């Protein structure tokens, strides 16, 4: 038995030793594994840090590039004093705040931009007016009911999306995109013109509309005059006079841009959606892609304008600049996006030769902006004065009896195109004589009225109809009844 007890003790001892060895091996390998994990995770953190730092550097580089784009726009025009050296130095060291002080200070001095963050305290948001790659535009009533449009960074826009993909930093990206909005503000301030949207004010950081708390952080709200986005489809269906107005406004704008306080400015993103109308007047609203620099060149080939169906080459000047390239680029874009669609269709017969001339000279870039503006102003003059109507027969009115100080009621209307009214036939005329010749050419027309209403050119609005039940006194109107048709019953 004692031998059995000894062997049992030996077995237990062996088991203990084996177990201890196993446990120590396990602990050892666990320690090694742990050490390996620590080494590995330290390496990952270092890699992430490196990657994060390089993204951050790239983003900061981009932010600086955007700032550099704005600075030349702040410099005074040639002939005015340059900032003091001390001032310029501050610029280098503290670009951001100096830049903003200048922008905001400049705007206030010019009494252009009077509204600040306070005006956004009690806004009533009505609807979204539009959005693009960069910005979101909201229709609002400011405190007191004043209508305005607010421009903000479009958080869902392509610019923001691309930036987040590249830099993965929502705050930094908002700031980067906001630079386009800031650039636009500076341009709106420097390029004031009746055909550029009016800047009413701005709010940076502070109490921005949607609850931003202090700091800039890309929270920029620009307060603008409210317009209606340009609806090309609607415009295509409107009277020639209104389409001509849009083209004339555009040419007046391009004329101004070609000699602006910043030099000759090209609109690099030239599309109808960059414009709005305010009471029928065309206004440029998207300026962040405006470039005040003519391209530099070594040879003529560097001064080539490329469009989908046409290329143009301009001479490279002795100073190594493509002089006039910005102006020509704008003219051709006006031709291909606006004139082609809006100008020739239904132009008054007495003006078609002048319209054709404009179509040729702008489509071939054979006229500069001065000549183009002159050609447009000529057309306006002829149209307003009625001189283009010299072929009207003087007898046109002979077939009509006139009742002054009278209006009609119980009208039976007919539709014509392009009418100023959806329900009936309302056209712009130079005189009663022109209205009479129009009525005589419409088989349904038995009478027309002229009221005090005028179009933007000062022409009269005439309402044509097939019949009416009776006349009543109206000091602002006169009725012309067609003698040969007066007795006929209205068509069914
Ligand atoms: N002042 C305004 N009034 C009415 N609509 C506007 C105004 N400004 C811009 N919009 C509309 O908002 C859209 C986006 O504005 P825009 O400045 O062109 O932004 P993005 O630079 O992103 O293209 C425009 O296409 C236009 O239809
Ligand atoms: Mg736009």
XYZ file of C-alpha atoms and ligand atoms in Angstrom:
520
model
C 0.000 0.000 0.000
C 2.785 2.473 0.868
C 4.212 1.814 -2.637
C 0.827 2.678 -4.147
C 0.630 5.855 -2.069
C 4.086 6.921 -3.276
C 3.235 6.361 -6.924
C -0.018 8.283 -6.500
C 1.944 11.200 -4.985
C 4.436 11.000 -7.863
C 1.591 11.056 -10.410
C -0.017 14.037 -8.688
C 3.327 15.828 -8.626
C 3.860 15.104 -12.310
C 0.367 16.342 -13.124
C 1.041 19.504 -11.121
C 4.355 20.090 -12.896
C 2.781 19.476 -16.322
C -0.125 21.744 -15.438
C 2.224 24.476 -14.192
C 4.308 24.228 -17.348
C 1.131 24.415 -19.445
C -0.197 27.402 -17.478
C 3.131 29.234 -17.683
C 3.315 28.462 -21.417
C -0.235 29.778 -21.795
C 0.545 32.903 -19.806
C 3.743 33.413 -21.806
C 2.003 33.120 -25.122
C -0.828 35.319 -23.914
C 1.747 37.933 -22.874
C 3.468 37.648 -26.212
C 0.138 37.890 -27.996
C -0.779 40.934 -25.877
C 2.534 42.566 -26.649
C 2.022 41.894 -30.303
C -1.489 43.400 -30.126
C -0.159 46.510 -28.356
C 2.615 46.884 -30.908
C 0.117 46.410 -33.725
C -2.449 48.851 -32.333
C 0.243 51.439 -31.639
C 1.283 51.131 -35.262
C -2.363 51.578 -36.419
C -2.837 54.703 -34.305
C 0.385 56.126 -35.686
C -0.807 55.339 -39.261
C -4.186 56.949 -38.637
C -2.525 59.985 -37.110
C -0.301 60.296 -40.137
C -3.218 59.968 -42.523
C -5.337 62.395 -40.509
C -2.504 64.930 -40.396
C -1.921 64.739 -44.128
C -5.663 65.213 -44.871
C -5.682 68.157 -42.492
C -2.646 69.673 -44.254
C -4.312 69.251 -47.625
C -7.502 70.889 -46.355
C -5.587 73.812 -44.855
C -3.782 74.208 -48.175
C -7.154 74.384 -49.958
C -8.492 76.918 -47.443
C -5.460 79.121 -48.064
C -5.871 78.846 -51.810
C -9.471 80.043 -51.488
C -8.371 82.973 -49.339
C -5.734 83.915 -51.899
C -8.442 84.054 -54.537
C -10.372 86.651 -52.549
C -7.503 89.002 -51.649
C -6.948 90.508 -55.126
C -10.661 91.249 -55.237
C -10.307 93.371 -52.117
C -7.485 95.485 -53.493
C -8.554 98.967 -54.557
C -8.912 99.644 -58.276
C -5.890 101.067 -60.129
C -5.310 104.703 -59.236
C -6.517 104.368 -55.652
C -4.206 103.991 -52.650
C -2.832 100.599 -51.814
C -3.024 99.259 -48.280
C -0.114 100.281 -46.023
C 2.778 97.811 -45.663
C 1.743 97.243 -42.058
C -1.715 96.402 -43.293
C -0.361 93.975 -45.884
C 1.736 92.306 -43.220
C -1.269 91.778 -41.022
C -2.854 90.175 -44.018
C -0.104 87.615 -44.269
C -0.192 86.742 -40.593
C -3.849 86.875 -39.858
C -5.537 86.465 -43.176
C -8.848 85.315 -41.917
C -9.850 87.982 -39.470
C -8.289 90.809 -41.480
C -10.034 89.612 -44.570
C -13.340 89.602 -42.814
C -12.819 92.958 -41.198
C -12.098 94.336 -44.639
C -15.029 92.703 -46.295
C -17.490 93.644 -43.605
C -15.953 97.104 -43.060
C -15.905 97.805 -46.778
C -19.489 96.792 -47.132
C -20.627 98.955 -44.278
C -18.603 101.946 -45.510
C -20.209 101.632 -48.899
C -23.583 101.661 -47.104
C -24.356 98.722 -49.296
C -24.694 96.051 -46.810
C -26.672 97.371 -43.928
C -28.197 94.242 -42.498
C -26.382 92.049 -40.017
C -27.152 89.023 -37.873
C -29.856 90.941 -35.998
C -32.056 91.071 -39.071
C -32.101 87.255 -39.064
C -33.546 86.984 -35.565
C -37.145 86.929 -36.611
C -37.255 85.526 -40.127
C -40.165 83.679 -41.603
C -38.906 80.966 -43.962
C -41.286 80.505 -46.864
C -39.691 78.063 -49.296
C -36.510 77.000 -51.037
C -35.915 79.166 -54.090
C -33.134 77.085 -55.527
C -29.916 75.225 -54.922
C -26.751 74.493 -56.849
C -23.422 72.717 -56.408
C -22.417 75.178 -53.688
C -25.317 77.129 -52.261
C -28.843 76.824 -50.972
C -31.181 79.775 -51.452
C -34.203 80.297 -49.226
C -37.112 82.676 -49.661
C -37.838 84.554 -46.436
C -39.669 87.485 -44.966
C -37.396 89.403 -42.625
C -38.757 91.008 -39.472
C -41.271 93.609 -40.618
C -42.284 91.452 -43.587
C -39.511 92.613 -45.937
C -38.928 89.954 -48.610
C -35.372 88.655 -49.070
C -33.407 85.677 -50.310
C -30.865 84.039 -47.991
C -27.856 82.211 -49.419
C -26.151 79.535 -47.322
C -23.719 76.690 -47.840
C -25.589 73.796 -49.446
C -24.875 70.942 -47.029
C -26.271 68.488 -49.578
C -24.498 70.044 -52.566
C -21.860 68.473 -54.795
C -19.118 70.774 -53.432
C -19.747 69.625 -49.861
C -20.062 65.976 -50.902
C -16.759 66.038 -52.798
C -14.988 67.792 -49.944
C -16.247 65.263 -47.381
C -15.087 62.446 -49.620
C -11.615 64.006 -49.867
C -11.101 65.347 -46.348
C -13.715 63.692 -44.090
C -14.048 66.836 -42.006
C -17.569 68.331 -41.943
C -16.540 71.507 -40.136
C -13.489 72.142 -42.340
C -15.499 71.383 -45.466
C -18.237 73.796 -44.491
C -15.559 76.461 -44.085
C -14.009 75.600 -47.435
C -17.319 75.776 -49.278
C -18.239 78.975 -47.403
C -15.274 80.682 -49.065
C -17.188 80.607 -52.331
C -20.006 82.447 -50.595
C -17.543 84.957 -49.177
C -15.962 85.469 -52.598
C -19.420 86.044 -54.029
C -20.136 88.680 -51.372
C -16.977 90.574 -52.243
C -17.835 90.417 -55.932
C -21.389 91.601 -55.253
C -19.927 94.553 -53.432
C -17.364 95.392 -56.131
C -19.637 94.783 -59.107
C -22.727 96.810 -58.305
C -24.962 97.209 -61.322
C -28.736 97.212 -62.013
C -28.306 93.746 -63.564
C -26.443 92.248 -60.599
C -28.483 91.091 -57.605
C -28.376 93.544 -54.729
C -26.552 92.606 -51.539
C -28.603 93.647 -48.515
C -26.423 92.259 -45.740
C -24.716 89.257 -44.236
C -24.211 87.356 -41.017
C -21.126 85.335 -40.206
C -21.241 82.758 -37.400
C -22.998 84.605 -34.567
C -26.665 83.970 -34.439
C -27.006 82.650 -37.984
C -30.526 81.690 -38.890
C -30.252 78.053 -38.005
C -28.814 78.406 -34.525
C -25.057 78.664 -35.072
C -23.212 79.487 -31.885
C -20.278 81.890 -32.171
C -17.253 81.562 -34.483
C -17.386 81.418 -38.228
C -17.257 77.679 -38.817
C -18.465 78.258 -42.347
C -21.774 79.568 -41.082
C -22.210 82.428 -43.489
C -25.633 83.782 -44.403
C -25.848 86.292 -47.215
C -28.978 88.456 -47.403
C -29.983 89.347 -50.958
C -32.720 91.022 -52.880
C -35.350 88.382 -53.696
C -35.859 87.389 -57.316
C -37.554 84.630 -59.273
C -35.350 81.926 -60.770
C -35.169 82.302 -64.537
C -37.582 79.855 -66.166
C -36.370 79.380 -69.745
C -39.393 77.269 -70.736
C -41.762 79.977 -69.514
C -39.683 82.677 -71.172
C -39.770 80.839 -74.497
C -43.565 81.161 -74.427
C -43.640 84.842 -73.520
C -43.968 87.830 -75.869
C -40.925 88.859 -77.924
C -40.758 92.162 -76.050
C -40.080 90.362 -72.738
C -37.555 88.005 -74.333
C -35.792 90.961 -75.927
C -35.650 92.630 -72.498
C -33.784 89.663 -70.992
C -31.248 89.726 -73.848
C -30.806 93.512 -73.633
C -30.303 93.333 -69.851
C -27.716 90.622 -70.379
C -25.820 92.719 -72.933
C -25.892 95.738 -70.588
C -24.459 93.509 -67.857
C -21.719 92.116 -70.116
C -20.844 95.639 -71.226
C -20.386 96.621 -67.578
C -18.385 93.460 -66.781
C -15.986 94.133 -69.653
C -14.887 97.375 -67.963
C -15.685 96.717 -64.327
C -13.731 98.089 -61.358
C -11.957 94.708 -61.280
C -11.049 94.710 -64.979
C -12.702 92.550 -67.626
C -14.655 89.831 -65.817
C -15.516 86.461 -67.393
C -18.462 84.427 -66.161
C -16.952 80.957 -66.221
C -20.165 79.167 -65.265
C -22.493 80.952 -67.678
C -25.936 79.349 -67.591
C -29.489 80.663 -67.373
C -29.756 79.179 -63.867
C -27.179 81.704 -62.607
C -29.697 84.507 -63.237
C -32.987 85.577 -61.680
C -35.530 88.223 -62.597
C -36.762 91.008 -60.349
C -39.937 92.631 -61.749
C -38.993 91.397 -65.220
C -35.412 92.707 -65.014
C -32.576 90.198 -65.425
C -30.051 89.987 -62.575
C -26.948 87.882 -62.161
C -26.982 86.068 -58.810
C -24.231 83.424 -59.010
C -20.871 85.183 -59.063
C -18.576 82.734 -57.362
C -17.227 81.542 -60.703
C -16.559 85.031 -62.040
C -12.929 85.562 -63.016
C -11.405 89.016 -63.299
C -8.161 87.769 -64.858
C -7.548 87.567 -68.591
C -5.548 84.373 -69.246
C -1.782 84.666 -69.690
C -0.229 83.446 -72.959
C 2.974 82.800 -74.894
C 1.404 82.235 -78.296
C -1.949 82.826 -80.002
C -2.786 79.154 -79.536
C -2.945 79.797 -75.772
C -5.823 82.208 -76.397
C -8.303 79.684 -77.723
C -11.930 79.687 -76.682
C -13.366 76.211 -76.962
C -17.087 75.606 -77.228
C -18.839 72.356 -78.152
C -19.383 73.383 -81.794
C -16.969 76.272 -82.306
C -13.438 77.305 -81.435
C -12.092 80.843 -81.625
C -8.488 81.972 -81.330
C -7.521 85.494 -80.297
C -4.082 87.106 -80.592
C -1.697 86.888 -77.635
C -0.673 90.469 -76.770
C 2.930 91.650 -76.423
C 2.340 91.749 -72.668
C 1.571 88.014 -72.744
C -2.146 88.337 -72.040
C -5.161 87.127 -74.046
C -6.701 90.573 -74.260
C -10.441 90.619 -74.760
C -10.817 86.885 -74.223
C -13.109 87.288 -71.208
C -15.367 89.673 -73.111
C -15.585 87.362 -76.147
C -16.233 84.327 -73.983
C -19.196 86.120 -72.367
C -20.587 87.258 -75.737
C -20.495 83.787 -77.224
C -22.118 82.281 -74.136
C -24.844 84.923 -74.300
C -25.365 83.943 -77.937
C -25.544 80.207 -77.309
C -27.556 80.176 -74.063
C -29.820 83.195 -74.558
C -29.987 84.858 -78.001
C -30.410 81.629 -79.962
C -33.511 80.720 -77.984
C -34.995 84.090 -77.164
C -34.242 86.632 -79.863
C -35.186 85.615 -83.425
C -38.485 83.879 -82.713
C -41.475 86.172 -83.488
C -39.321 89.304 -83.739
C -41.400 92.193 -85.230
C -41.058 92.089 -89.038
C -39.596 95.616 -89.173
C -36.747 94.523 -86.886
C -35.805 91.081 -88.194
C -32.882 92.323 -90.307
C -31.342 93.946 -87.206
C -31.963 90.854 -85.099
C -30.370 88.683 -87.801
C -27.366 90.973 -87.818
C -26.937 90.557 -84.031
C -27.292 86.782 -84.357
C -24.506 86.725 -86.949
C -22.125 89.099 -85.228
C -22.418 87.423 -81.828
C -22.421 83.878 -83.222
C -19.263 84.647 -85.223
C -17.741 86.877 -82.532
C -17.204 89.568 -85.144
C -18.498 92.384 -82.895
C -17.226 93.474 -79.510
C -19.507 94.243 -76.585
C -19.697 97.990 -77.414
C -20.951 97.268 -80.915
C -23.319 94.614 -79.617
C -24.793 96.965 -77.024
C -25.202 99.682 -79.681
C -27.074 97.251 -81.928
C -29.420 96.325 -79.069
C -30.043 99.947 -78.090
C -30.863 100.750 -81.745
C -33.496 98.048 -81.780
C -34.935 99.335 -78.509
C -35.124 102.863 -79.875
C -36.894 101.772 -83.075
C -39.294 99.531 -81.174
C -40.191 102.172 -78.575
C -40.676 104.931 -81.111
C -42.679 102.787 -83.525
C -40.304 103.715 -86.361
C -40.094 100.053 -87.352
C -43.815 100.196 -88.219
C -43.542 102.589 -91.179
C -45.227 100.092 -93.478
C -48.558 100.280 -91.544
C -51.385 101.402 -93.830
C -52.656 104.822 -92.631
C -56.160 103.608 -93.421
C -55.946 100.890 -90.730
C -58.183 102.857 -88.337
C -60.751 103.903 -90.921
C -62.753 100.738 -90.398
C -63.198 101.387 -86.637
C -65.406 103.676 -84.572
C -63.872 104.894 -81.331
C -65.586 105.446 -77.980
C -63.289 107.324 -75.596
C -63.840 107.128 -71.817
C -65.646 103.808 -72.245
C -64.935 100.184 -71.324
C -66.742 96.965 -72.188
C -68.369 94.238 -70.091
C -69.824 90.817 -70.860
C -66.829 90.180 -73.098
C -66.486 87.083 -75.245
C -62.751 86.541 -75.453
C -60.626 84.580 -77.884
C -57.082 83.393 -77.311
C -54.069 84.476 -79.290
C -50.364 83.851 -78.949
C -48.230 85.171 -77.324
C -50.780 86.926 -75.141
C -50.113 88.870 -71.932
C -53.272 87.252 -70.521
C -54.028 83.524 -70.311
C -57.786 84.026 -70.737
C -57.939 86.363 -73.701
C -55.907 88.105 -76.369
C -53.806 90.950 -74.936
C -50.915 92.249 -77.035
C -48.550 95.194 -76.849
C -48.972 97.855 -79.546
C -47.363 101.147 -80.415
C -50.615 102.888 -81.290
C -54.338 102.442 -81.951
C -53.388 102.188 -85.618
C -51.168 99.139 -84.997
C -53.911 97.584 -82.815
C -56.442 98.145 -85.613
C -54.265 96.382 -88.158
C -53.835 93.445 -85.735
C -57.604 93.251 -85.092
C -58.277 93.318 -88.835
C -55.899 90.367 -89.300
C -57.674 88.231 -86.629
C -60.831 86.608 -87.974
C -62.455 86.528 -84.477
C -61.771 90.161 -83.636
C -64.680 92.610 -83.641
C -63.357 95.204 -81.179
C -60.409 96.134 -79.009
C -59.735 98.390 -76.021
C -56.700 100.398 -75.015
C -56.197 101.070 -71.320
C -53.550 102.973 -69.396
C -51.528 99.766 -68.902
C -48.116 99.821 -70.532
C -45.293 97.353 -71.015
C -41.698 97.934 -69.880
C -40.918 99.761 -73.148
C -43.877 102.116 -72.677
C -45.957 100.449 -75.393
C -49.719 100.135 -74.852
C -51.541 96.951 -73.913
C -54.494 96.283 -76.217
C -57.240 93.737 -75.433
C -58.839 92.127 -78.470
C -62.193 90.288 -78.286
C -64.854 88.674 -80.423
C -67.802 90.455 -78.795
C -69.138 92.196 -75.679
C -72.632 92.714 -74.267
C -72.479 96.425 -73.407
C -70.280 99.439 -72.781
C -69.892 101.383 -69.560
C -68.079 104.579 -68.640
C -64.356 104.109 -67.857
C -62.136 107.187 -67.885
C -58.953 105.108 -68.356
C -60.086 103.207 -71.451
C -61.145 103.648 -75.061
C -63.011 101.102 -77.173
C -62.547 100.603 -80.939
C -65.354 98.721 -82.668
C -64.818 97.193 -86.100
C -67.583 98.554 -88.322
C -67.748 95.725 -90.824
C -67.846 93.011 -88.104
C -69.826 94.803 -85.379
C -73.185 93.416 -86.403
C -72.031 89.806 -86.594
C -72.926 87.402 -83.762
C -70.027 86.045 -81.716
C -68.585 82.748 -82.999
C -69.650 79.609 -81.093
N -31.730 86.290 -55.021
C -32.327 85.199 -55.459
N -33.669 85.159 -55.579
C -34.277 84.041 -56.030
N -33.653 82.910 -56.378
C -32.318 82.884 -56.288
C -31.590 84.012 -55.835
N -30.291 83.696 -55.869
C -30.203 82.428 -56.327
N -31.419 81.931 -56.572
C -31.712 80.570 -57.064
O -30.917 79.648 -56.332
C -30.126 78.848 -57.213
C -28.789 78.544 -56.562
O -28.055 79.737 -56.349
P -26.575 79.900 -56.919
O -25.985 81.144 -56.392
O -26.608 79.753 -58.414
O -25.868 78.647 -56.237
P -24.684 77.707 -56.795
O -23.441 78.531 -56.752
O -24.670 76.569 -55.848
O -25.047 77.330 -58.208
C -30.036 79.632 -58.517
O -29.932 78.758 -59.619
C -31.331 80.434 -58.544
O -32.354 79.704 -59.190
Mg -25.507 78.548 -59.673
